[in-house]
Coordinates of C-alpha atoms in Angstrom, one line a residue:
M19 CA 152.5 120.7 77.0
E20 CA 148.9 122.1 78.9
T21 CA 146.9 119.5 80.3
P22 CA 143.5 120.7 80.6
V23 CA 141.2 119.2 83.0
P24 CA 138.9 116.6 81.8
E25 CA 135.8 119.1 81.9
V26 CA 137.2 121.2 79.4
I27 CA 138.0 117.9 77.4
Q28 CA 134.4 117.0 77.8
G29 CA 133.4 120.2 76.1
L30 CA 136.3 119.8 73.1
I31 CA 135.3 116.2 72.1
S32 CA 131.2 117.4 72.1
F33 CA 132.3 120.5 70.1
H34 CA 134.6 119.3 67.7
L35 CA 133.1 115.5 67.4
G36 CA 129.6 115.7 68.8
V37 CA 130.4 113.0 71.0
T38 CA 129.1 112.5 74.4
L39 CA 132.4 112.0 76.9
S40 CA 132.4 110.8 80.5
Y41 CA 134.4 112.5 83.2
S42 CA 136.2 109.1 83.6
T43 CA 136.9 108.1 79.6
A44 CA 138.3 111.9 79.5
L45 CA 140.7 111.5 82.9
R46 CA 141.7 108.2 81.1
G47 CA 142.5 109.4 77.4
K48 CA 144.1 112.6 79.4
N49 CA 146.4 110.6 81.9
L50 CA 147.5 108.5 78.3
A51 CA 148.0 111.7 76.6
V52 CA 150.2 112.9 79.4
C53 CA 152.2 109.6 79.6
D54 CA 152.7 109.5 75.7
R55 CA 154.0 113.5 75.4
R56 CA 156.0 113.2 79.0
G57 CA 156.8 109.8 79.6
S58 CA 154.9 107.9 82.8
P59 CA 155.6 108.7 86.5
E60 CA 157.2 105.0 86.7
D61 CA 160.0 105.7 83.6
S62 CA 160.9 109.2 86.2
Y63 CA 161.9 107.5 89.0
K64 CA 164.1 105.0 87.0
M65 CA 165.9 108.1 85.4
M66 CA 166.4 109.8 88.9
N67 CA 169.8 109.0 89.5
C68 CA 171.0 109.9 85.9
Y69 CA 169.3 113.3 86.3
L70 CA 170.8 114.3 90.1
Y71 CA 174.2 113.1 88.4
V72 CA 174.0 115.6 85.8
L73 CA 172.2 118.3 87.8
E74 CA 175.5 117.9 90.0
Q75 CA 177.6 118.2 86.7
V76 CA 176.2 121.5 85.7
N77 CA 175.6 123.4 88.9
P78 CA 179.0 123.1 90.5
G79 CA 178.7 122.7 94.7
T80 CA 174.9 121.1 94.3
K81 CA 174.2 118.5 97.1
T82 CA 171.9 116.0 95.9
S83 CA 170.7 112.6 97.9
L84 CA 168.2 109.6 96.8
K85 CA 167.4 107.2 99.2
L86 CA 165.6 103.7 98.4
D87 CA 163.8 101.3 100.4
E88 CA 164.4 97.8 101.1
A89 CA 162.4 96.5 98.1
G90 CA 164.7 98.9 95.6
K91 CA 162.0 101.8 95.4
F92 CA 162.0 105.3 95.7
K93 CA 162.0 106.7 99.4
Y94 CA 163.7 109.9 99.9
L95 CA 164.8 112.9 97.9
F96 CA 167.5 115.9 98.8
I97 CA 168.1 118.9 96.7
A98 CA 170.4 122.1 97.4
L99 CA 171.9 123.5 94.1
G100 CA 175.1 124.9 94.6
A101 CA 174.4 128.6 93.7
C102 CA 171.9 128.8 96.2
I103 CA 174.5 127.2 99.3
E104 CA 177.0 129.8 97.7
G105 CA 174.7 132.8 98.1
F106 CA 173.8 131.7 101.7
A107 CA 177.2 132.6 102.6
V108 CA 176.0 136.7 102.7
M109 CA 172.3 136.4 103.8
R110 CA 170.9 136.7 107.3
K111 CA 171.6 133.0 109.2
V112 CA 168.1 132.8 109.7
I113 CA 166.3 129.2 108.2
I114 CA 162.7 128.4 107.6
V115 CA 161.9 124.7 107.6
D116 CA 158.2 123.5 106.4
A117 CA 156.6 121.0 104.7
T118 CA 153.3 120.1 102.6
W119 CA 151.5 117.1 101.2
L120 CA 151.8 116.4 98.0
N121 CA 148.6 115.5 96.0
N122 CA 149.7 112.9 93.5
R123 CA 149.3 109.4 92.7
Y124 CA 152.3 108.0 95.2
G125 CA 151.7 111.0 98.1
G126 CA 154.6 111.9 100.1
V127 CA 155.5 115.5 101.8
H128 CA 157.6 118.2 99.8
V129 CA 160.0 119.5 102.7
F130 CA 161.7 122.7 102.0
A131 CA 164.2 125.1 103.9
K132 CA 164.6 128.8 102.8
A133 CA 166.3 132.1 104.1
Q134 CA 164.9 135.7 103.1
D135 CA 167.3 137.8 101.1
P136 CA 168.2 141.6 101.4
N137 CA 164.6 142.2 99.5
S138 CA 162.9 140.4 101.9
H139 CA 162.0 137.8 99.3
N140 CA 162.2 133.9 99.6
Y141 CA 165.6 132.6 99.0
P142 CA 165.6 128.8 98.3
L143 CA 168.4 126.6 100.0
A144 CA 167.2 123.2 99.8
F145 CA 164.0 120.6 99.3
A146 CA 163.2 117.3 99.6
V147 CA 160.5 114.9 99.1
L148 CA 159.8 112.5 101.8
D149 CA 157.6 109.6 102.4
E150 CA 156.2 111.2 105.8
E151 CA 156.8 113.2 108.4
N152 CA 158.4 110.7 111.4
H153 CA 161.7 110.8 112.9
A154 CA 163.6 108.9 110.3
S155 CA 162.3 111.0 107.5
W156 CA 163.1 114.5 109.4
T157 CA 166.6 113.1 110.5
W158 CA 167.5 112.1 107.1
F159 CA 166.8 115.6 105.6
F160 CA 168.4 117.6 108.3
E161 CA 171.3 115.2 107.8
N162 CA 171.6 115.6 104.3
L163 CA 171.0 119.9 104.8
K164 CA 174.0 119.4 107.4
T165 CA 176.1 118.4 104.4
A166 CA 175.3 121.9 102.7
I167 CA 174.7 124.5 106.1
V168 CA 176.9 123.7 108.5
D169 CA 176.0 123.8 111.7
S170 CA 176.7 127.0 114.0
S171 CA 175.9 129.1 116.9
E172 CA 175.0 131.7 114.4
L173 CA 172.1 129.6 112.3
V174 CA 168.5 130.1 113.7
F175 CA 165.8 128.0 112.5
M176 CA 162.4 128.9 112.4
T177 CA 159.5 126.3 111.9
D178 CA 155.7 125.8 113.3
R179 CA 155.8 123.6 116.6
N180 CA 156.3 120.1 114.7
Q181 CA 158.0 118.1 117.7
I182 CA 159.4 115.6 115.5
M183 CA 160.6 118.4 113.2
I184 CA 162.0 120.5 116.2
F185 CA 163.7 117.0 117.9
A186 CA 165.5 116.3 114.6
I187 CA 167.0 119.7 114.5
A188 CA 168.4 119.9 117.9
N189 CA 169.7 116.2 117.7
V190 CA 171.6 117.2 114.2
Y191 CA 172.2 120.7 115.1
P192 CA 172.7 120.9 118.4
Q193 CA 174.8 124.3 118.6
A194 CA 171.7 126.0 116.0
H195 CA 169.0 128.3 118.2
H196 CA 165.3 127.3 117.0
G197 CA 162.3 129.8 117.4
H198 CA 158.2 129.4 116.7
C199 CA 157.3 130.7 113.1
L200 CA 154.9 133.5 114.5
W201 CA 152.6 133.5 111.6
H202 CA 151.2 129.6 112.7
L203 CA 151.3 130.9 116.3
R204 CA 149.3 133.8 115.0
E205 CA 146.6 131.4 113.7
N206 CA 146.4 129.2 116.6
V207 CA 146.1 132.4 119.3
K208 CA 143.0 133.8 116.9
G209 CA 141.4 130.6 116.7
H210 CA 141.2 131.0 120.9
A211 CA 140.1 134.5 121.5
S212 CA 136.5 135.0 122.2
N213 CA 133.7 137.8 122.3
V214 CA 136.7 140.1 120.6
N215 CA 137.9 140.6 116.6
K216 CA 139.9 137.9 115.8
D217 CA 142.0 139.8 113.1
V218 CA 142.7 142.1 115.8
V219 CA 144.0 139.6 118.2
G220 CA 145.8 138.4 115.7
H221 CA 147.6 141.9 115.0
R222 CA 148.5 142.7 118.5
F223 CA 150.1 139.3 119.2
M224 CA 152.4 139.4 116.0
E225 CA 153.3 142.9 117.7
L226 CA 154.6 141.5 120.8
A227 CA 157.5 139.7 118.6
R228 CA 158.3 143.1 117.4
Y229 CA 159.5 144.8 121.0
Y230 CA 163.5 144.7 121.3
T231 CA 163.8 145.1 124.9
L232 CA 162.4 143.0 127.8
A233 CA 160.9 145.9 129.6
D234 CA 159.2 147.2 126.9
F235 CA 157.6 143.3 126.1
D236 CA 156.6 142.2 129.4
S237 CA 154.4 146.0 129.1
A238 CA 152.9 145.1 126.0
Y239 CA 152.5 141.6 127.5
E240 CA 150.5 142.4 130.2
S241 CA 148.4 144.6 127.8
F242 CA 147.7 141.9 125.8
K243 CA 146.8 139.7 129.0
R244 CA 143.8 142.1 130.4
K245 CA 142.7 142.9 126.4
Y246 CA 142.2 139.5 125.4
P247 CA 142.4 137.3 128.6
S248 CA 141.5 133.7 126.7
A249 CA 143.8 134.3 124.1
W250 CA 146.8 135.2 126.6
K251 CA 145.9 131.8 128.3
Y252 CA 146.5 129.8 125.3
V253 CA 149.6 132.2 124.5
E254 CA 150.8 131.4 128.4
E255 CA 150.3 127.8 128.5
H256 CA 151.1 126.3 124.8
T257 CA 154.3 129.1 123.8
E258 CA 157.4 129.5 125.0
K259 CA 158.1 133.5 125.3
D260 CA 162.1 133.1 124.2
K261 CA 160.9 131.3 121.1

């Protein structure tokens, strides 16, 4: 089932057959071989409803949803396995949501929601494939997530500062709280630090989130301001301290 890169295929053909193969020909041959072995992406899309049906049958409590566009073609997919939903009952009620672009023929966005288990390992809750990050797609994702994880004042969502996502969370989960991911903020803060070691600034900024009384935080925040004024200015103007 391995699919070597075209350069490897070129070398194999040259070594075994003594034939010089262009990169494009090797790539086309690879793609044809993959389709013969695994089936084409188009065939896989046609089987999506069958796959989701079987997934729900063999994984009790699983939540799935498939949305098609006006032409009857794939648009959104959502999956939350029943075992993951059940396990979240004993987890801290903090959900991290993020997305990454898919680098394939059809593009789109891979979205995931996860928690953290007692061993500080990632705990998957749900994932989805969307056409892009917009109000409609994010709202659709959170509406489906809500069928698995109900709205509650105990819930906290951690995200980057994607305003469309934040707006969708507020609409679908009005009782839940929201916080900004410190890692994303740290990377931005480091970029606005000047005439200092940026990694040290990032580390000092991360420490600000680990104070558990307002007095300790205010003291550390004032110290951060004196030592790194340019970074502090960015924090002050572009972040909310309560998040």
